[in-house]
Amino acid sequence: VNTDGDVWYLITLSNNLPAWVSQYVAARVNDAPLGEVAMAATVPPSPTLSPTPTPTNTPTVTPTPIPSPTPVLPPGANGRVYAGSRVNLRSGPDQTYDSLGLLEPSAPLAVLGRNDAGTWVQANTFDGRSGWLLSQLVDAASFSLAALPVTWSGPPIPNGLIFDASVIAQARQIYARGQQLGNQTARFIVIGDSIIANTPEWAGIFTSIRNNTYTLGSFTELQTTIDFYRPGNSFGADFQTARAGYATRYILDPTWADPEFCEKRENVLTCEIRRSRPAFAIIYIGHIDMQGKSTSGYAENLDTIVQTLMNAGIIPVLNTVAYSEAAVSAINKLEWMAYMNTTIKETAARYNLPVVDFQSLAAQLPNNGCIPDGRHLTYGVDGVVNFNGDQHRYGKDLRELMNLQMMEALRVYVFQR
C-alpha cells in the first residue's frame, strides 16, 4: 500500500524480473481473489517515498502520434461505414423503413446509388445484405456522391407496402422481360374471388375509378397515377382471373376456363395473360381455400401462380388478406388464416416481390375492416370510394388506397414514368 492508500501487487515478469502492478489493472490468478494473491505473496515493506525532484532545463519531448492503419478495402468495395459508430442498414432511404441490422464501424461497402436528394446511399455489404444508409455516415473511398446514379426518386414508400431496394431491382428485371414479350405498361389484371372481383353483389376493386365516383381527399398526387393507368382499361374490368368462389387451384385448372374467351388447354391464368398482356397483377386470394379441410395445396398453388406471372414478364403484387378474428374463430379457421398470410409474405420474400400488407393496417379498422361474415370488406353506403376519411372506417376504401399507392410506386420506381 502506498501513501495514497492504493494497493499494488508484486509480480514476476516473463524474464524473471520483479515488478509492481496497480490493483486497477491486476487480473486474477487461477481465479483466486486478488486479496488472497496479495496475502500469499512476500510483500516487502513499502519504501519511504521521497519527493520527486523538479527537473531543471529539461526539454519537453512531444511524442509523434502513430496514425491508426487505414483498413484496406476488399475487391469490389468503394466505401466504408463511418469509423465513429455502428450504423443502421435500412430497407429504404428513410428512417421510417425497417432496420436490416447494424453495420460495424469501417465495414466495407459496395455503394451502388443514391436517392435524388443525395441524403441516402444504396449499398451492398460484404455479408450479403443490400440496403440504404445515411450518406453522411459513409466514408467515400473511390466514389463521388454527386456522380452516383439515382436509384430511388421521390418520397418514402407509404406505410404497409413492402417495396424495398431488392424488390425494386427484381421488379425492374421482370418488367424488362415483359417489355420484350409485348406487355403493356398501363395495363394490369386482378386475381381473386368475390372480395376483389367485379360482381353484382360486391363492387370490385377500382370500380369507382372506372365510374369516376371517387374522392382522393388529401391524396391528390394519386390522380397522376390514375391518369397514367386509365388508357390500359383495367380499372373495374372483368377479368377471367377474378370470380366469386375462386380458390387458387381453380386459377390453375383448365376446366374453369371460359371457352368463349380461352383457348383449349389454357387455364384461367394463362388465358388472361394472353388476353391482357399486363405489366403487373394484383393478387388477393385465399378465403375459398380456407373452406377446405386442410391447408394442403395453398402454398404450392400460390407459388405456381407467382412463377407463371414472372415467367410471362408480369410483376406479382401480393396482398395480405384481412379477416375478423371473432368470425374466423367461430368456424375454427383462425390458425388457417394466420398460415395463409404467413404464406403470402414468405412467397413474396422468396422472390423479392412487392406486398400490400393490407391485413396489418386493416387490423386498425372496426372488425378488421370486414362485415359480420369476417371476410368481405366494409364499404360506404353510397358506394363511392372516399380517401377523405373513409379509409379509416372501411376496409374497401383502405385496400383501394393502399393498392393505388403501390401502383404509384411501380410507376415511379420501376416503370420510371
Short mmCIF file of C-alpha atoms in Angstrom, two decimals:
data_model
loop_
_atom_site.label_atom_id
_atom_site.label_comp_id
_atom_site.label_asym_id
_atom_site.label_seq_id
_atom_site.Cartn_x
_atom_site.Cartn_y
_atom_site.Cartn_z
CA VAL A 1 0.00 0.00 0.00
CA ASN A 2 1.46 3.36 -1.00
CA THR A 3 0.97 6.65 0.77
CA ASP A 4 -2.20 7.36 -1.20
CA GLY A 5 -3.80 4.16 0.09
CA ASP A 6 -3.66 2.40 -3.29
CA VAL A 7 -2.88 -1.32 -3.38
CA TRP A 8 -0.07 -2.60 -5.61
CA TYR A 9 0.91 -6.20 -6.22
CA LEU A 10 4.36 -7.66 -6.64
CA ILE A 11 4.65 -9.78 -9.77
CA THR A 12 7.36 -11.57 -11.72
CA LEU A 13 7.73 -10.76 -15.40
CA SER A 14 8.45 -13.36 -18.05
CA ASN A 15 12.16 -12.51 -17.86
CA ASN A 16 12.08 -13.27 -14.10
CA LEU A 17 12.46 -9.61 -13.11
CA PRO A 18 10.20 -8.35 -10.28
CA ALA A 19 7.69 -5.59 -10.96
CA TRP A 20 4.69 -3.91 -9.37
CA VAL A 21 1.19 -3.63 -10.83
CA SER A 22 -1.71 -1.49 -9.62
CA GLN A 23 -4.86 -3.06 -8.24
CA TYR A 24 -6.79 -1.32 -11.01
CA VAL A 25 -5.19 -3.34 -13.76
CA ALA A 26 -4.38 -6.57 -11.95
CA ALA A 27 -6.07 -9.72 -13.11
CA ARG A 28 -6.99 -12.83 -11.17
CA VAL A 29 -4.52 -15.65 -10.94
CA ASN A 30 -6.16 -19.07 -11.23
CA ASP A 31 -9.44 -17.39 -10.33
CA ALA A 32 -8.12 -16.60 -6.84
CA PRO A 33 -9.39 -13.37 -5.26
CA LEU A 34 -6.84 -10.59 -5.60
CA GLY A 35 -6.73 -10.14 -1.87
CA GLU A 36 -5.60 -13.75 -1.38
CA VAL A 37 -2.96 -13.37 -4.08
CA ALA A 38 -1.52 -10.40 -2.23
CA MET A 39 -1.53 -12.16 1.14
CA ALA A 40 0.14 -15.21 -0.32
CA ALA A 41 2.99 -13.18 -1.77
CA THR A 42 6.04 -11.92 0.09
CA VAL A 43 5.48 -8.20 0.09
CA PRO A 44 8.45 -6.13 1.26
CA PRO A 45 7.85 -3.05 3.37
CA SER A 46 6.80 -0.08 1.38
CA PRO A 47 9.80 2.11 0.62
CA THR A 48 9.98 5.57 2.08
CA LEU A 49 8.73 7.89 -0.56
CA SER A 50 10.93 10.86 -1.22
CA PRO A 51 9.75 13.98 -3.01
CA THR A 52 10.37 13.79 -6.69
CA PRO A 53 12.97 16.39 -7.64
CA THR A 54 11.79 19.05 -10.03
CA PRO A 55 13.80 18.77 -13.23
CA THR A 56 15.55 21.89 -14.42
CA ASN A 57 16.13 22.87 -18.02
CA THR A 58 14.71 19.56 -19.21
CA PRO A 59 13.33 19.93 -22.73
CA THR A 60 9.78 18.72 -23.25
CA VAL A 61 9.62 15.99 -25.84
CA THR A 62 6.27 15.57 -27.60
CA PRO A 63 5.91 12.02 -28.93
CA THR A 64 5.00 11.73 -32.60
CA PRO A 65 1.48 10.27 -32.84
CA ILE A 66 1.27 6.95 -34.64
CA PRO A 67 -1.69 7.03 -37.05
CA SER A 68 -4.10 4.14 -36.94
CA PRO A 69 -3.78 1.97 -40.04
CA THR A 70 -6.50 2.59 -42.61
CA PRO A 71 -8.41 -0.62 -43.31
CA VAL A 72 -7.74 -1.94 -46.78
CA LEU A 73 -10.92 -2.23 -48.83
CA PRO A 74 -11.61 -5.67 -50.31
CA PRO A 75 -12.07 -6.04 -54.07
CA GLY A 76 -15.43 -4.62 -55.15
CA ALA A 77 -15.73 -2.15 -52.27
CA ASN A 78 -15.67 1.58 -52.92
CA GLY A 79 -16.57 2.91 -49.49
CA ARG A 80 -16.90 2.08 -45.83
CA VAL A 81 -19.08 2.81 -42.85
CA TYR A 82 -18.06 5.90 -40.90
CA ALA A 83 -15.48 4.88 -38.31
CA GLY A 84 -17.16 6.63 -35.40
CA SER A 85 -20.03 4.26 -34.65
CA ARG A 86 -22.25 1.40 -35.73
CA VAL A 87 -24.98 2.44 -38.15
CA ASN A 88 -28.33 1.06 -39.31
CA LEU A 89 -28.76 -0.52 -42.73
CA ARG A 90 -32.37 0.15 -43.76
CA SER A 91 -34.71 -1.27 -46.39
CA GLY A 92 -35.33 2.17 -47.92
CA PRO A 93 -33.98 5.73 -47.93
CA ASP A 94 -35.70 7.00 -44.80
CA GLN A 95 -35.58 6.30 -41.07
CA THR A 96 -39.17 5.06 -41.21
CA TYR A 97 -38.00 1.95 -43.13
CA ASP A 98 -37.18 -1.24 -41.26
CA SER A 99 -33.65 -1.75 -40.00
CA LEU A 100 -31.87 -4.69 -41.65
CA GLY A 101 -29.31 -4.74 -38.84
CA LEU A 102 -26.34 -2.73 -37.63
CA LEU A 103 -23.10 -2.34 -39.58
CA GLU A 104 -19.82 -2.18 -37.70
CA PRO A 105 -17.54 0.87 -37.89
CA SER A 106 -15.36 0.87 -41.04
CA ALA A 107 -17.29 -2.06 -42.55
CA PRO A 108 -16.59 -2.16 -46.32
CA LEU A 109 -19.40 -1.31 -48.74
CA ALA A 110 -20.13 -1.56 -52.44
CA VAL A 111 -22.00 1.71 -52.91
CA LEU A 112 -24.40 1.47 -55.87
CA GLY A 113 -26.57 4.58 -55.97
CA ARG A 114 -28.37 7.30 -54.06
CA ASN A 115 -31.76 8.92 -53.62
CA ASP A 116 -32.46 12.06 -55.61
CA ALA A 117 -31.68 14.33 -52.64
CA GLY A 118 -28.32 12.66 -52.01
CA THR A 119 -29.15 12.17 -48.34
CA TRP A 120 -29.10 8.34 -48.56
CA VAL A 121 -26.94 5.86 -50.46
CA GLN A 122 -27.78 2.34 -51.60
CA ALA A 123 -25.09 -0.23 -50.87
CA ASN A 124 -24.31 -3.93 -50.70
CA THR A 125 -22.48 -5.22 -47.65
CA PHE A 126 -19.88 -7.96 -47.71
CA ASP A 127 -22.02 -10.26 -45.60
CA GLY A 128 -24.67 -10.47 -48.32
CA ARG A 129 -27.10 -7.70 -47.36
CA SER A 130 -28.43 -4.85 -49.51
CA GLY A 131 -29.98 -1.64 -48.22
CA TRP A 132 -29.70 2.06 -47.54
CA LEU A 133 -27.53 4.22 -45.23
CA LEU A 134 -27.48 7.90 -44.46
CA SER A 135 -24.88 9.33 -46.82
CA GLN A 136 -23.26 11.31 -44.01
CA LEU A 137 -22.43 8.01 -42.27
CA VAL A 138 -20.50 6.64 -45.24
CA ASP A 139 -16.82 7.44 -45.88
CA ALA A 140 -16.30 7.72 -49.62
CA ALA A 141 -13.14 5.96 -50.74
CA SER A 142 -13.40 5.87 -54.52
CA PHE A 143 -16.76 7.37 -55.46
CA SER A 144 -18.35 10.79 -55.69
CA LEU A 145 -21.78 11.14 -54.10
CA ALA A 146 -22.94 13.52 -56.81
CA ALA A 147 -21.80 11.13 -59.56
CA LEU A 148 -23.76 8.13 -58.19
CA PRO A 149 -26.82 7.14 -60.23
CA VAL A 150 -30.19 7.99 -58.69
CA THR A 151 -31.70 4.60 -57.86
CA TRP A 152 -34.58 5.93 -55.74
CA SER A 153 -36.52 9.05 -56.64
CA GLY A 154 -39.43 10.54 -54.80
CA PRO A 155 -40.91 10.36 -51.30
CA PRO A 156 -40.70 7.37 -48.94
CA ILE A 157 -42.97 4.42 -49.66
CA PRO A 158 -46.20 4.63 -47.59
CA ASN A 159 -46.70 2.50 -44.52
CA GLY A 160 -47.98 -1.02 -45.21
CA LEU A 161 -46.18 -1.50 -48.53
CA ILE A 162 -43.25 -3.90 -48.75
CA PHE A 163 -41.24 -2.32 -51.54
CA ASP A 164 -37.55 -2.03 -50.67
CA ALA A 165 -34.45 -1.77 -52.85
CA SER A 166 -34.24 -5.51 -53.55
CA VAL A 167 -37.91 -5.60 -54.56
CA ILE A 168 -37.40 -2.67 -56.93
CA ALA A 169 -34.42 -4.40 -58.55
CA GLN A 170 -36.40 -7.62 -59.05
CA ALA A 171 -39.45 -5.78 -60.36
CA ARG A 172 -37.31 -3.94 -62.91
CA GLN A 173 -35.94 -7.24 -64.21
CA ILE A 174 -39.42 -8.75 -64.52
CA TYR A 175 -40.70 -5.59 -66.22
CA ALA A 176 -37.82 -5.58 -68.71
CA ARG A 177 -38.66 -9.15 -69.68
CA GLY A 178 -42.31 -8.21 -70.06
CA GLN A 179 -41.43 -5.37 -72.39
CA GLN A 180 -39.59 -7.82 -74.63
CA LEU A 181 -42.71 -10.03 -74.65
CA GLY A 182 -45.01 -7.15 -75.58
CA ASN A 183 -46.66 -6.50 -72.20
CA GLN A 184 -48.43 -3.14 -71.80
CA THR A 185 -47.14 -0.87 -69.04
CA ALA A 186 -50.50 0.79 -68.32
CA ARG A 187 -52.39 -2.49 -68.02
CA PHE A 188 -52.83 -4.79 -65.01
CA ILE A 189 -55.00 -7.75 -64.05
CA VAL A 190 -56.68 -8.79 -60.79
CA ILE A 191 -56.55 -12.32 -59.36
CA GLY A 192 -59.02 -13.28 -56.64
CA ASP A 193 -62.53 -14.16 -55.52
CA SER A 194 -65.69 -12.15 -54.81
CA ILE A 195 -63.87 -9.93 -52.32
CA ILE A 196 -61.96 -8.30 -55.16
CA ALA A 197 -63.88 -9.31 -58.31
CA ASN A 198 -66.32 -7.04 -60.10
CA THR A 199 -69.57 -8.83 -59.20
CA PRO A 200 -73.17 -7.59 -58.83
CA GLU A 201 -73.10 -8.33 -55.09
CA TRP A 202 -69.72 -6.75 -54.36
CA ALA A 203 -68.35 -3.85 -56.39
CA GLY A 204 -64.87 -4.96 -57.39
CA ILE A 205 -61.65 -3.13 -56.78
CA PHE A 206 -61.32 0.17 -58.69
CA THR A 207 -64.94 0.11 -59.93
CA SER A 208 -65.35 3.65 -58.59
CA ILE A 209 -62.32 4.79 -60.55
CA ARG A 210 -63.81 3.32 -63.73
CA ASN A 211 -67.06 5.18 -62.99
CA ASN A 212 -65.29 8.38 -61.85
CA THR A 213 -67.08 8.21 -58.50
CA TYR A 214 -64.10 8.57 -56.18
CA THR A 215 -62.71 11.25 -53.89
CA LEU A 216 -58.95 11.48 -53.36
CA GLY A 217 -59.11 13.83 -50.38
CA SER A 218 -55.56 14.73 -49.34
CA PHE A 219 -54.11 12.14 -51.76
CA THR A 220 -54.41 14.35 -54.84
CA GLU A 221 -50.99 13.19 -56.08
CA LEU A 222 -52.60 9.84 -56.92
CA GLN A 223 -54.50 11.46 -59.78
CA THR A 224 -51.31 11.38 -61.86
CA THR A 225 -51.11 7.63 -61.30
CA ILE A 226 -54.80 7.10 -62.13
CA ASP A 227 -54.38 9.06 -65.35
CA PHE A 228 -51.29 7.02 -66.23
CA TYR A 229 -53.11 3.66 -65.96
CA ARG A 230 -56.50 4.73 -67.31
CA PRO A 231 -55.61 4.09 -71.01
CA GLY A 232 -55.00 0.41 -70.11
CA ASN A 233 -58.74 -0.01 -69.40
CA SER A 234 -58.02 -2.19 -66.36
CA PHE A 235 -59.90 -0.19 -63.70
CA GLY A 236 -63.01 -2.19 -62.82
CA ALA A 237 -62.52 -4.56 -65.77
CA ASP A 238 -63.97 -8.07 -65.97
CA PHE A 239 -61.03 -10.45 -65.55
CA GLN A 240 -61.15 -14.20 -66.12
CA THR A 241 -58.89 -14.50 -63.06
CA ALA A 242 -61.31 -12.75 -60.66
CA ARG A 243 -64.57 -14.59 -59.96
CA ALA A 244 -66.77 -15.25 -56.94
CA GLY A 245 -65.86 -18.59 -55.40
CA TYR A 246 -62.35 -18.84 -56.86
CA ALA A 247 -59.71 -20.78 -54.95
CA THR A 248 -56.06 -20.86 -56.00
CA ARG A 249 -56.48 -24.30 -57.55
CA TYR A 250 -59.25 -23.02 -59.85
CA ILE A 251 -56.90 -20.38 -61.28
CA LEU A 252 -54.66 -23.21 -62.49
CA ASP A 253 -57.37 -25.64 -63.63
CA PRO A 254 -58.29 -25.56 -67.39
CA THR A 255 -61.79 -26.85 -66.61
CA TRP A 256 -62.60 -23.46 -65.07
CA ALA A 257 -61.57 -21.53 -68.19
CA ASP A 258 -64.43 -19.97 -70.16
CA PRO A 259 -64.31 -21.41 -73.73
CA GLU A 260 -65.79 -18.15 -75.03
CA PHE A 261 -62.57 -16.35 -74.15
CA CYS A 262 -59.96 -19.05 -73.58
CA GLU A 263 -58.28 -21.48 -75.92
CA LYS A 264 -58.07 -25.23 -75.45
CA ARG A 265 -55.75 -26.39 -72.68
CA GLU A 266 -55.46 -22.85 -71.30
CA ASN A 267 -56.13 -22.43 -67.62
CA VAL A 268 -57.71 -19.27 -66.26
CA LEU A 269 -54.37 -17.61 -65.58
CA THR A 270 -52.66 -18.31 -68.89
CA CYS A 271 -55.86 -17.27 -70.67
CA GLU A 272 -55.94 -13.84 -69.01
CA ILE A 273 -52.22 -13.35 -69.53
CA ARG A 274 -52.68 -13.90 -73.26
CA ARG A 275 -55.74 -11.65 -73.45
CA SER A 276 -54.40 -8.73 -71.41
CA ARG A 277 -50.58 -8.78 -71.62
CA PRO A 278 -50.38 -6.75 -68.38
CA ALA A 279 -47.34 -5.28 -66.65
CA PHE A 280 -48.42 -6.46 -63.19
CA ALA A 281 -51.09 -8.47 -61.37
CA ILE A 282 -52.85 -7.64 -58.10
CA ILE A 283 -53.39 -10.85 -56.12
CA TYR A 284 -55.92 -11.09 -53.28
CA ILE A 285 -56.98 -14.68 -52.82
CA GLY A 286 -57.28 -17.38 -50.17
CA HIS A 287 -60.66 -17.27 -48.42
CA ILE A 288 -62.14 -20.03 -50.57
CA ASP A 289 -59.04 -22.17 -49.96
CA MET A 290 -59.74 -21.68 -46.25
CA GLN A 291 -63.05 -23.52 -46.58
CA GLY A 292 -61.23 -26.75 -47.37
CA LYS A 293 -60.33 -29.36 -44.80
CA SER A 294 -56.61 -28.60 -44.75
CA THR A 295 -54.02 -26.05 -45.81
CA SER A 296 -52.54 -28.52 -48.28
CA GLY A 297 -52.04 -27.03 -51.69
CA TYR A 298 -52.37 -23.30 -50.97
CA ALA A 299 -48.64 -22.55 -50.77
CA GLU A 300 -47.88 -24.70 -53.82
CA ASN A 301 -50.66 -23.12 -55.88
CA LEU A 302 -49.67 -19.60 -54.91
CA ASP A 303 -46.06 -20.35 -55.80
CA THR A 304 -47.13 -21.66 -59.22
CA ILE A 305 -49.27 -18.56 -59.87
CA VAL A 306 -46.35 -16.31 -58.97
CA GLN A 307 -43.85 -18.21 -61.12
CA THR A 308 -46.24 -18.25 -64.09
CA LEU A 309 -46.62 -14.48 -63.88
CA MET A 310 -42.90 -13.86 -63.52
CA ASN A 311 -42.08 -16.09 -66.49
CA ALA A 312 -44.54 -14.03 -68.53
CA GLY A 313 -42.81 -10.78 -67.50
CA ILE A 314 -45.65 -9.77 -65.17
CA ILE A 315 -44.89 -8.39 -61.69
CA PRO A 316 -46.95 -10.18 -59.00
CA VAL A 317 -48.27 -7.76 -56.36
CA LEU A 318 -49.43 -9.84 -53.40
CA ASN A 319 -51.98 -8.57 -50.87
CA THR A 320 -52.24 -9.99 -47.39
CA VAL A 321 -55.86 -10.82 -46.56
CA ALA A 322 -57.96 -9.12 -43.89
CA TYR A 323 -60.29 -11.13 -41.66
CA SER A 324 -62.25 -10.78 -38.45
CA GLU A 325 -60.68 -12.92 -35.74
CA ALA A 326 -64.02 -13.41 -33.98
CA ALA A 327 -65.80 -14.60 -37.12
CA VAL A 328 -62.95 -16.85 -38.23
CA SER A 329 -62.55 -18.32 -34.74
CA ALA A 330 -66.24 -19.23 -34.76
CA ILE A 331 -65.62 -21.58 -37.67
CA ASN A 332 -62.31 -22.86 -36.27
CA LYS A 333 -60.22 -21.30 -39.06
CA LEU A 334 -58.13 -18.76 -37.15
CA GLU A 335 -54.96 -20.81 -37.42
CA TRP A 336 -55.60 -21.33 -41.15
CA MET A 337 -55.92 -17.59 -41.80
CA ALA A 338 -52.68 -16.87 -39.94
CA TYR A 339 -50.99 -19.57 -42.03
CA MET A 340 -52.36 -18.05 -45.23
CA ASN A 341 -50.97 -14.56 -44.57
CA THR A 342 -47.65 -16.03 -43.46
CA THR A 343 -47.52 -17.99 -46.72
CA ILE A 344 -48.25 -14.84 -48.74
CA LYS A 345 -45.37 -12.96 -47.09
CA GLU A 346 -42.98 -15.89 -47.33
CA THR A 347 -43.76 -16.38 -51.03
CA ALA A 348 -43.14 -12.68 -51.70
CA ALA A 349 -39.89 -12.72 -49.72
CA ARG A 350 -38.65 -15.81 -51.58
CA TYR A 351 -38.91 -14.00 -54.91
CA ASN A 352 -38.36 -10.39 -53.71
CA LEU A 353 -41.85 -9.32 -54.75
CA PRO A 354 -43.93 -6.28 -53.69
CA VAL A 355 -46.55 -6.77 -50.99
CA VAL A 356 -49.55 -4.69 -49.96
CA ASP A 357 -49.70 -5.72 -46.31
CA PHE A 358 -53.39 -4.89 -46.13
CA GLN A 359 -54.07 -7.11 -43.14
CA SER A 360 -51.62 -5.17 -40.93
CA LEU A 361 -53.43 -1.85 -41.45
CA ALA A 362 -56.95 -3.30 -41.67
CA ALA A 363 -56.41 -4.58 -38.12
CA GLN A 364 -56.81 -0.95 -37.02
CA LEU A 365 -60.33 -0.69 -38.52
CA PRO A 366 -63.60 -1.72 -36.84
CA ASN A 367 -63.97 -5.52 -37.11
CA ASN A 368 -60.67 -5.55 -39.04
CA GLY A 369 -62.38 -3.82 -41.98
CA CYS A 370 -64.80 -6.73 -42.51
CA ILE A 371 -68.59 -7.14 -42.45
CA PRO A 372 -70.03 -9.69 -39.96
CA ASP A 373 -69.09 -12.65 -42.17
CA GLY A 374 -65.47 -11.82 -41.29
CA ARG A 375 -64.18 -11.89 -44.87
CA HIS A 376 -65.90 -9.42 -47.22
CA LEU A 377 -64.84 -5.81 -46.71
CA THR A 378 -66.90 -2.97 -45.30
CA TYR A 379 -67.71 -0.05 -47.59
CA GLY A 380 -69.65 3.23 -47.61
CA VAL A 381 -73.38 3.00 -48.30
CA ASP A 382 -73.01 5.48 -51.17
CA GLY A 383 -70.66 3.05 -52.95
CA VAL A 384 -68.15 5.84 -53.55
CA VAL A 385 -64.50 5.29 -52.68
CA ASN A 386 -63.53 8.22 -50.50
CA PHE A 387 -59.99 8.86 -49.26
CA ASN A 388 -61.13 11.86 -47.26
CA GLY A 389 -61.52 9.77 -44.13
CA ASP A 390 -63.36 6.61 -45.21
CA GLN A 391 -60.02 4.75 -45.42
CA HIS A 392 -60.05 4.92 -41.60
CA ARG A 393 -63.52 3.37 -41.41
CA TYR A 394 -63.99 0.94 -44.30
CA GLY A 395 -61.88 -1.96 -45.48
CA LYS A 396 -62.68 -1.44 -49.18
CA ASP A 397 -61.53 2.18 -49.19
CA LEU A 398 -58.32 1.33 -47.32
CA ARG A 399 -57.44 -1.52 -49.67
CA GLU A 400 -58.01 0.62 -52.76
CA LEU A 401 -55.85 3.40 -51.33
CA MET A 402 -53.01 1.01 -50.49
CA ASN A 403 -53.11 -0.63 -53.92
CA LEU A 404 -53.15 2.75 -55.68
CA GLN A 405 -50.11 3.73 -53.63
CA MET A 406 -48.39 0.53 -54.73
CA MET A 407 -49.31 1.28 -58.34
CA GLU A 408 -47.77 4.72 -57.94
CA ALA A 409 -44.60 3.16 -56.55
CA LEU A 410 -44.41 0.82 -59.56
CA ARG A 411 -44.93 3.74 -61.95
CA VAL A 412 -42.23 5.90 -60.37
CA TYR A 413 -39.58 3.39 -59.30
CA VAL A 414 -39.97 0.52 -61.78
CA PHE A 415 -41.56 1.92 -64.93
CA GLN A 416 -39.85 5.27 -64.24
CA ARG A 417 -42.70 7.23 -65.81
#
